PDB file of C-alpha atoms in Angstrom:
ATOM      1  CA  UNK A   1      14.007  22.841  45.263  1.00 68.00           C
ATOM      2  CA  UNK A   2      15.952  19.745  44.119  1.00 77.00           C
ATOM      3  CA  UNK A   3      14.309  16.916  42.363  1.00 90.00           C
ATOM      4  CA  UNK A   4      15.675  13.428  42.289  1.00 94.00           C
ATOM      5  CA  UNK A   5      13.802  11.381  39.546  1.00 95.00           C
ATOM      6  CA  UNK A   6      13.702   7.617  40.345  1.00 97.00           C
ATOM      7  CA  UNK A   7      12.250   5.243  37.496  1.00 97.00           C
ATOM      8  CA  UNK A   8      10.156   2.819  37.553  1.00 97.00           C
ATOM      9  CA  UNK A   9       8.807   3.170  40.571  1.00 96.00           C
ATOM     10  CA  UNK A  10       7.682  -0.334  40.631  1.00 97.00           C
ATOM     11  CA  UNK A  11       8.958  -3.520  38.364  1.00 97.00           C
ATOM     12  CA  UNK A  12       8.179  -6.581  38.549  1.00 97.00           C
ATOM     13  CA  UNK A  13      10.475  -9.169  36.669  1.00 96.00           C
ATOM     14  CA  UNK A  14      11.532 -13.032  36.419  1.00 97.00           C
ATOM     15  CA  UNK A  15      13.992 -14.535  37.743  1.00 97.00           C
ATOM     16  CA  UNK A  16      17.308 -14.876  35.413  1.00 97.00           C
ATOM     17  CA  UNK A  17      16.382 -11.925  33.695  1.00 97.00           C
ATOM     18  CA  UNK A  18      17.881  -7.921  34.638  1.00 97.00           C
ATOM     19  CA  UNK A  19      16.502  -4.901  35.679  1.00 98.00           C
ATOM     20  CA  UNK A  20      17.813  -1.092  35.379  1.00 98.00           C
ATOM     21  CA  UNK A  21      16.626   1.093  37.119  1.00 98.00           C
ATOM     22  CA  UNK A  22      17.149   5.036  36.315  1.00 97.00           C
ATOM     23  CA  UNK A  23      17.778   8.249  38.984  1.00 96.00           C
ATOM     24  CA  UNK A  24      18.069  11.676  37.866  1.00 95.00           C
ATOM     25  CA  UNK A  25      18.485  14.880  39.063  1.00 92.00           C
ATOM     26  CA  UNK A  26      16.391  16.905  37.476  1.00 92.00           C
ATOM     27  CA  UNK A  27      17.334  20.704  38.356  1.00 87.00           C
ATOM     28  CA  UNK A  28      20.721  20.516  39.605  1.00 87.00           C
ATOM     29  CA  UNK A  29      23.998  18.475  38.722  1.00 86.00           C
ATOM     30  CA  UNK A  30      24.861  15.211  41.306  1.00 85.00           C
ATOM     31  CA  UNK A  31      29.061  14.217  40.981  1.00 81.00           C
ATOM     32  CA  UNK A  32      28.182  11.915  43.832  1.00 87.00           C
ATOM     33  CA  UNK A  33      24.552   9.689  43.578  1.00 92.00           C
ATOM     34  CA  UNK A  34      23.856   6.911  46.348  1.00 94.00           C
ATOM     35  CA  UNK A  35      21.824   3.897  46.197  1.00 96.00           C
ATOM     36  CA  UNK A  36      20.244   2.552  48.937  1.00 96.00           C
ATOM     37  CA  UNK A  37      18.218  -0.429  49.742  1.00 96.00           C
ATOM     38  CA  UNK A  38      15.299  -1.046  52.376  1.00 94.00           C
ATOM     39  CA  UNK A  39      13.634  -3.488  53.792  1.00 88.00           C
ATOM     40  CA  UNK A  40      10.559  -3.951  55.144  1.00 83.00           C
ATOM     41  CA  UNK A  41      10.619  -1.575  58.518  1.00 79.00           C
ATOM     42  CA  UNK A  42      14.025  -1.919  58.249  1.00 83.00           C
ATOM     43  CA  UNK A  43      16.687   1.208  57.900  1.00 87.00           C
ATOM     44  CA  UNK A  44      18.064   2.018  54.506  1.00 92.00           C
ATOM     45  CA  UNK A  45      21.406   0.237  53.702  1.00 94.00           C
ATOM     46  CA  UNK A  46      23.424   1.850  51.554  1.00 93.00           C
ATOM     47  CA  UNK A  47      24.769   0.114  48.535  1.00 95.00           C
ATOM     48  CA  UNK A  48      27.223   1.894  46.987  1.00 94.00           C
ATOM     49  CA  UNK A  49      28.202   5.009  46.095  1.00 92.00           C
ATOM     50  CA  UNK A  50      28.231   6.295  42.070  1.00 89.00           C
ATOM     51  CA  UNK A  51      30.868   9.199  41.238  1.00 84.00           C
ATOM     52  CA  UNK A  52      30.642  10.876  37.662  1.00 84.00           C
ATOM     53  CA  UNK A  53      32.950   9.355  35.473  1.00 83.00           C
ATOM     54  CA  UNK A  54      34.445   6.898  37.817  1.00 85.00           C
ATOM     55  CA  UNK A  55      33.880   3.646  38.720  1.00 88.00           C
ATOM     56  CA  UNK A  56      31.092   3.298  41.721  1.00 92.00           C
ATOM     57  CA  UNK A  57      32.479   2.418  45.230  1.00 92.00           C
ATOM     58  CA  UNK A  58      30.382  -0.366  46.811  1.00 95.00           C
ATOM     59  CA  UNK A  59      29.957  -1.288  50.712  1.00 93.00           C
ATOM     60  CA  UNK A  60      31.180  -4.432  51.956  1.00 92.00           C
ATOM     61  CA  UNK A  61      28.911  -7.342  51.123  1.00 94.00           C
ATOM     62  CA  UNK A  62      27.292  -5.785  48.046  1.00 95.00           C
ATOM     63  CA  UNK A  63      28.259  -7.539  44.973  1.00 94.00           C
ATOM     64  CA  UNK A  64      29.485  -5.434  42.592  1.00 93.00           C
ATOM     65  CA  UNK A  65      28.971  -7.651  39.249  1.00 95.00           C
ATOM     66  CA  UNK A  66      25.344  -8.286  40.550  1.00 96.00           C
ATOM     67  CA  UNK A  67      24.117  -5.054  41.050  1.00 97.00           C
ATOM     68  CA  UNK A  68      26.083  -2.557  38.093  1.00 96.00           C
ATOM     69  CA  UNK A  69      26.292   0.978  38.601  1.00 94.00           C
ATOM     70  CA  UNK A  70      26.746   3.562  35.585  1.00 91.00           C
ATOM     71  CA  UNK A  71      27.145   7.200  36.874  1.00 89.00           C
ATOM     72  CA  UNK A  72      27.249   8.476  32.558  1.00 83.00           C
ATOM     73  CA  UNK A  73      26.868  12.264  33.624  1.00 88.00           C
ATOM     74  CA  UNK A  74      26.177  14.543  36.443  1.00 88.00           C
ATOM     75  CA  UNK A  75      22.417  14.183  35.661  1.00 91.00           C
ATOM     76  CA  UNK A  76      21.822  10.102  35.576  1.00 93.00           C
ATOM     77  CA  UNK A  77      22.717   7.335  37.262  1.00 94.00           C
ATOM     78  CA  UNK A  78      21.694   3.611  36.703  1.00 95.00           C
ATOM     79  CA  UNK A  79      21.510   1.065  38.883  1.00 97.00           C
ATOM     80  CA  UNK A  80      21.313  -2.812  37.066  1.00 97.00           C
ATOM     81  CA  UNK A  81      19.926  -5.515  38.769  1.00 97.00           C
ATOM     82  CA  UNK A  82      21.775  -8.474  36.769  1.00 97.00           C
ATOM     83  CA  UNK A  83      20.185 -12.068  37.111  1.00 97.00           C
ATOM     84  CA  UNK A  84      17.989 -11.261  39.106  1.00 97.00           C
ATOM     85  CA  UNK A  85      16.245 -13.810  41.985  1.00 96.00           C
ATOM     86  CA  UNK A  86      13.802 -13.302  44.475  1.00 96.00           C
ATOM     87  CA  UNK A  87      16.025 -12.865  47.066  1.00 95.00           C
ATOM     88  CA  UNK A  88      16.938  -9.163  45.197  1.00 96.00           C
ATOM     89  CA  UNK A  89      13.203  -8.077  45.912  1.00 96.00           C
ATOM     90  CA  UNK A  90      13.399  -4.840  47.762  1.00 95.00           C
ATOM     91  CA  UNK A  91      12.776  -1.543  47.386  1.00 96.00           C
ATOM     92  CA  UNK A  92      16.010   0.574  46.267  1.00 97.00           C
ATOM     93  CA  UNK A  93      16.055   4.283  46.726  1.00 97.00           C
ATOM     94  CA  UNK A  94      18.726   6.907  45.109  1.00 96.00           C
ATOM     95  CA  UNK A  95      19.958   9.953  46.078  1.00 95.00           C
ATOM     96  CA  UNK A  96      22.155  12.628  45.475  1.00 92.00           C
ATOM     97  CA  UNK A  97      23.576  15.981  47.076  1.00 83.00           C
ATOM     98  CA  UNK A  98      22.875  19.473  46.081  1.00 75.00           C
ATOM     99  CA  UNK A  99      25.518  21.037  47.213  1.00 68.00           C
ATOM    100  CA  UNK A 100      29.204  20.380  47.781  1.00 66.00           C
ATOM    101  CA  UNK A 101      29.503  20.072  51.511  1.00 69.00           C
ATOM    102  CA  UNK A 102      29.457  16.408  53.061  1.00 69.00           C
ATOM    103  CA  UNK A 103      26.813  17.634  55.488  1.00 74.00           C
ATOM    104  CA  UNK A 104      24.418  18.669  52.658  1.00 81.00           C
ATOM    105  CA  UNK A 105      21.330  16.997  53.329  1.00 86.00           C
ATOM    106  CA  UNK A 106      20.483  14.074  50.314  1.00 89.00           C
ATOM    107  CA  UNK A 107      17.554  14.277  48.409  1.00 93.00           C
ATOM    108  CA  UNK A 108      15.844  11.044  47.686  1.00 95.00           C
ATOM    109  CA  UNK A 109      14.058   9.269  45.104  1.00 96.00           C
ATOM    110  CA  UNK A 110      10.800   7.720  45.374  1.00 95.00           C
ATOM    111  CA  UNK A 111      11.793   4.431  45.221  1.00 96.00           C
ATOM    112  CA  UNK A 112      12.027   1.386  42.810  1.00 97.00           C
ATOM    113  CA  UNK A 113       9.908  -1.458  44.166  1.00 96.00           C
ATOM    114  CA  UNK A 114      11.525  -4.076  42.241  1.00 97.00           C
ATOM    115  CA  UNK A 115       9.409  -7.745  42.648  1.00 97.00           C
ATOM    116  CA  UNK A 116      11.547 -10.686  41.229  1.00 97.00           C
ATOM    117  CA  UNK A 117       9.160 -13.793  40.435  1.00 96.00           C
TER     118      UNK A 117
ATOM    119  CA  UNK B   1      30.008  -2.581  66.862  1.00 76.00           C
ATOM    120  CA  UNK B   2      28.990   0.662  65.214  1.00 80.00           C
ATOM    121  CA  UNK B   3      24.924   1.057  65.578  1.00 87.00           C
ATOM    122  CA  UNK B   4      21.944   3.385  65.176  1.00 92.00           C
ATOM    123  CA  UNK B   5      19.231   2.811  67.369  1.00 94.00           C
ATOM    124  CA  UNK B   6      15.572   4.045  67.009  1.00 94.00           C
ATOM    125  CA  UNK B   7      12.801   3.427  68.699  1.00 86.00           C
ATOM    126  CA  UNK B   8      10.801   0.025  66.976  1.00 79.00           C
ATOM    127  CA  UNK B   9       7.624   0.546  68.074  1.00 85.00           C
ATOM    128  CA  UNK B  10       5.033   2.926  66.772  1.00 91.00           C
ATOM    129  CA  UNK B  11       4.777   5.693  68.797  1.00 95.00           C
ATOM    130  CA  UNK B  12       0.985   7.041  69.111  1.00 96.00           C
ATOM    131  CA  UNK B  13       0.096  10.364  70.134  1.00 96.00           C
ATOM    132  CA  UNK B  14      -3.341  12.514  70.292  1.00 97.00           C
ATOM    133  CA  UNK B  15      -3.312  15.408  67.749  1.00 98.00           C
ATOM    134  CA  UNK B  16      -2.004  18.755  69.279  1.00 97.00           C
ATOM    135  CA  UNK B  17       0.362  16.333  72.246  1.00 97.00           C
ATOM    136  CA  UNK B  18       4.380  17.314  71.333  1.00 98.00           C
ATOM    137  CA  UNK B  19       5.974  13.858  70.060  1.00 97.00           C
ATOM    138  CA  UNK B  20       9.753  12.515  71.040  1.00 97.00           C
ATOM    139  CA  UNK B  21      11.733  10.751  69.056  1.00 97.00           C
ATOM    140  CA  UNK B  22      14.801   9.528  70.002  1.00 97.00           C
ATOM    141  CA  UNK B  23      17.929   8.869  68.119  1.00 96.00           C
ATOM    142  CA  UNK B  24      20.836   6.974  69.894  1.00 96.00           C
ATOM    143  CA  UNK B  25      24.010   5.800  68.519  1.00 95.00           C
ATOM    144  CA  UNK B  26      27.546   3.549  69.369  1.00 92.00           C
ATOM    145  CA  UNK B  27      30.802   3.652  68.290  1.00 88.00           C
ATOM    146  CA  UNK B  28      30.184   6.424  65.966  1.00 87.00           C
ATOM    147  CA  UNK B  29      31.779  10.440  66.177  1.00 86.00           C
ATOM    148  CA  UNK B  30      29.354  12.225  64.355  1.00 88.00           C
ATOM    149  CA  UNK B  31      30.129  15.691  63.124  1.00 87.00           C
ATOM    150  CA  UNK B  32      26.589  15.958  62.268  1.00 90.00           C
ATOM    151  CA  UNK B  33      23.350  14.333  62.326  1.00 92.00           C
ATOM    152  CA  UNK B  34      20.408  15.060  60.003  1.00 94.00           C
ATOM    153  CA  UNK B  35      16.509  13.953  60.276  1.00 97.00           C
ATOM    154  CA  UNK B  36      14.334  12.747  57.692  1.00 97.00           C
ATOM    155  CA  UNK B  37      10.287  12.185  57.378  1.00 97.00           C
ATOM    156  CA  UNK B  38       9.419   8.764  55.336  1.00 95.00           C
ATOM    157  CA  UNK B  39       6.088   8.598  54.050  1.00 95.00           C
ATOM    158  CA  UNK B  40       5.197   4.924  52.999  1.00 91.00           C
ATOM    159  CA  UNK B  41       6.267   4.069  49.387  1.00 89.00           C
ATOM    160  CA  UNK B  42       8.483   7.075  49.071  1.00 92.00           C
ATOM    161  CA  UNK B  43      12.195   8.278  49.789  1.00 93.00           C
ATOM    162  CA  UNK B  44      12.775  10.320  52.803  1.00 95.00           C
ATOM    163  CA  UNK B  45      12.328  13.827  53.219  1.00 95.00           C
ATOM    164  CA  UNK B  46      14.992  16.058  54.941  1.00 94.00           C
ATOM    165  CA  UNK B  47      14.012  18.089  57.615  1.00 96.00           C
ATOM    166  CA  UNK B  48      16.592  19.186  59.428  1.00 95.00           C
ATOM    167  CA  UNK B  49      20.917  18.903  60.414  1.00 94.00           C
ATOM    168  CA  UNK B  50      22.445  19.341  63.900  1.00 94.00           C
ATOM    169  CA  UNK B  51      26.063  20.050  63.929  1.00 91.00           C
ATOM    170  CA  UNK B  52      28.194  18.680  66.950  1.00 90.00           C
ATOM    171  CA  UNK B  53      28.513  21.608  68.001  1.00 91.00           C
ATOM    172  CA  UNK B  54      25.148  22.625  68.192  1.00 93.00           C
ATOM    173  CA  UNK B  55      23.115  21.643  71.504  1.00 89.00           C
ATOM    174  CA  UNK B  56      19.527  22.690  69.773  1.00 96.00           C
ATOM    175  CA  UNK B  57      17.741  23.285  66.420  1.00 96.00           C
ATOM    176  CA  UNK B  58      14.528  24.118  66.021  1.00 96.00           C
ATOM    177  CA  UNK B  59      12.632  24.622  62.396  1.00 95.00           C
ATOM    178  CA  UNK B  60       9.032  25.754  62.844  1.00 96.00           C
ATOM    179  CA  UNK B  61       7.292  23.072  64.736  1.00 98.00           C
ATOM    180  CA  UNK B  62      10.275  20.386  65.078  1.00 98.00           C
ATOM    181  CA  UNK B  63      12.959  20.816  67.346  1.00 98.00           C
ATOM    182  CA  UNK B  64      16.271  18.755  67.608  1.00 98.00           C
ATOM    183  CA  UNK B  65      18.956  18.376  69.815  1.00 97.00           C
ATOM    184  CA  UNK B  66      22.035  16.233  70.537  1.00 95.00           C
ATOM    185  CA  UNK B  67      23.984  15.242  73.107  1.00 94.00           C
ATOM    186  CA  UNK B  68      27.399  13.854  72.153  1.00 91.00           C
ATOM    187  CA  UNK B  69      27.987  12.980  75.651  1.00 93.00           C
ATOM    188  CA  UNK B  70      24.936  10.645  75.501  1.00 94.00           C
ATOM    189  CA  UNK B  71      25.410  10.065  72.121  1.00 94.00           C
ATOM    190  CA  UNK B  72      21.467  10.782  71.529  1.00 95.00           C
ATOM    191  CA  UNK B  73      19.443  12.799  69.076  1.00 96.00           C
ATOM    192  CA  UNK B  74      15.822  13.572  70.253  1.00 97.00           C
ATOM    193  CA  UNK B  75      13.641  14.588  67.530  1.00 97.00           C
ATOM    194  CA  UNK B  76      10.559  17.096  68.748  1.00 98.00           C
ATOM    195  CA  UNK B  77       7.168  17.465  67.207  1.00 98.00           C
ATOM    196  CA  UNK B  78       4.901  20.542  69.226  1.00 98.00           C
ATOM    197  CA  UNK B  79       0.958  21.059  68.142  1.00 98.00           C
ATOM    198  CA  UNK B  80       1.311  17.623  66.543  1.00 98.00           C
ATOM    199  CA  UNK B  81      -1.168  17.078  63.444  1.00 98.00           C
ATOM    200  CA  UNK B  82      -2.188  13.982  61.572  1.00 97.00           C
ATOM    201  CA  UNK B  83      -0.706  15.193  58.654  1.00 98.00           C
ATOM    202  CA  UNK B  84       2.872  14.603  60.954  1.00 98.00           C
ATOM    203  CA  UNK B  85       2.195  10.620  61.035  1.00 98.00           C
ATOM    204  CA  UNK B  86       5.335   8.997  59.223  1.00 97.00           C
ATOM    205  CA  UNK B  87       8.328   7.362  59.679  1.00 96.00           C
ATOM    206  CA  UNK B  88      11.240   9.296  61.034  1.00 97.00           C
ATOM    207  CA  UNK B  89      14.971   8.302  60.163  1.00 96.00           C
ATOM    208  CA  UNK B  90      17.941   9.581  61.717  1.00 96.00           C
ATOM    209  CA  UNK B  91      20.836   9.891  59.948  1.00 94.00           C
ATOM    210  CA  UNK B  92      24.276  10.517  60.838  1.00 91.00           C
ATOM    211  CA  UNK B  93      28.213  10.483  58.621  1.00 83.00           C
ATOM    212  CA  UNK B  94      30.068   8.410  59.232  1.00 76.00           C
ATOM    213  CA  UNK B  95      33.412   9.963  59.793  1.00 68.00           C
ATOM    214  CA  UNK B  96      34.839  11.635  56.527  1.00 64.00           C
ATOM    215  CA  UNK B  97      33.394   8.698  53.937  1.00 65.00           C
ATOM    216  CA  UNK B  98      30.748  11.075  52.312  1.00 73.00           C
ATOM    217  CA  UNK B  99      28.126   9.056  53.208  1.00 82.00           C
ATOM    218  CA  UNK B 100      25.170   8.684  55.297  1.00 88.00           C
ATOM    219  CA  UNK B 101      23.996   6.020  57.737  1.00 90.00           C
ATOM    220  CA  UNK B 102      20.429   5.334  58.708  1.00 93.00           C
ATOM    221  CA  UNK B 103      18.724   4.316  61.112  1.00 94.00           C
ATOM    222  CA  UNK B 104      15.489   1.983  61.383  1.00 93.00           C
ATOM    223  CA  UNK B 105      13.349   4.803  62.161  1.00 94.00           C
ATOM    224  CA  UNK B 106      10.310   5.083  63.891  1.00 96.00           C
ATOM    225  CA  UNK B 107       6.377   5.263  62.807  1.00 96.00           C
ATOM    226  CA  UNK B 108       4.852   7.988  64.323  1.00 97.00           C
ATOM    227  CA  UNK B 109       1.303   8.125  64.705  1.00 97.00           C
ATOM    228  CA  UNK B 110      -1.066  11.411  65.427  1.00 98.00           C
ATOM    229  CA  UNK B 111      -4.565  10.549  66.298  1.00 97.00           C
ATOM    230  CA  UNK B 112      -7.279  13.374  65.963  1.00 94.00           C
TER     231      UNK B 112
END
């Protein structure tokens, strides 16, 4: 089955300082990754969306020079939490698609729960 | 405005009851809908994709079906176990962006 990688599964940082945080796919190749964030017993918002050799597309709100996106190969994506504060404590999940189709279901992550002191 | 509405509360259920989720949705024209299992601390799980098309789906012990004339996905558990306590997320596209919006979800919880 497919295997999204997701690493560290939990950080905990100060504030000022910056955070990446690796997802790979470990048995099949990802041109599209997605990271997500959730809060407590809240749904998952998605971030933005990384694309192989392209620049990441990011939903409205999310700052792009805060949180940077690096989609190197169809294998890895990172996902940099730059100067961090508290207020970026969350717990941020990746995924990516197996196969081609939009409907193809995602496969997730476990999860980075990142703690910013 | 476009939103995805589950159920908040816990739902709690005696082992071996069927469980019903339900899934309802505005301002969105799915052409598919998809439901995930969230254990705590970890990324969802798929489990299984209705088409628009499709007025049932049924994998095992879950069934799903959707009404795009209520605009509602209801999410079945038969012979529930305690090993089925999680959250459940629906998840639906949102209209030819490649990409998937969730809902809150809802805790489900099987008591022996």
């Amino acid at each position: 089955g497919a295997v999204v990688s997701q690493h560290p599964s939990r950080v905990i940082c100060k504030s000022g300082t910056s955070v990446k945080i690796e997802c790979r796919s470990l048995d099949f190749q990802a041109t599209t990754m997605f990271w997500y964030r959730q809060f407590p017993k809240k749904s998952l918002m998605l971030m933005a969306t990384s694309n192989e050799g392209s620049k990441a597309t990011y939903e409205q709100g999310v700052e792009k020079d805060k949180f940077l996106i690096n989609h190197a190969s169809l294998t890895l994506s990172t996902l940099t939490v730059t100067s961090a504060h508290p207020e970026d404590s969350s717990f941020y999940i990746c995924s990516a698609r197996m196969g081609q189709g939009e409907e193809s279901p995602l496969h997730f992550g476990n999860g980075t729960r990142l703690t910013v002191t | 405005s476009q939103k995805i509405e589950q159920n908040s509360e816990a739902l709690n259920i005696q082992e071996g009851k069927t469980a019903t989720l339900t899934c309802n949705y505005t301002n969105y024209s799915p052409a598919y809908l998809q439901w995930y299992r969230q254990d705590p601390g970890r990324g969802p799980v798929f489990l299984l994709l209705i088409r628009e098309n499709e007025k049932e789906k049924r994998k095992e012990r879950l069934k799903v079906t959707f009404d795009t004339t209520l605009k509602q996905s209801l999410f079945h558990i038969t012979a529930s176990q305690p090993a089925d306590s999680a959250t459940y997320l629906c998840a639906l596209d949102e209209g030819g962006y490649n990409k998937l919006i969730f809902g809150a979800g809802t805790r489900l919880a099987v008591h022996p």
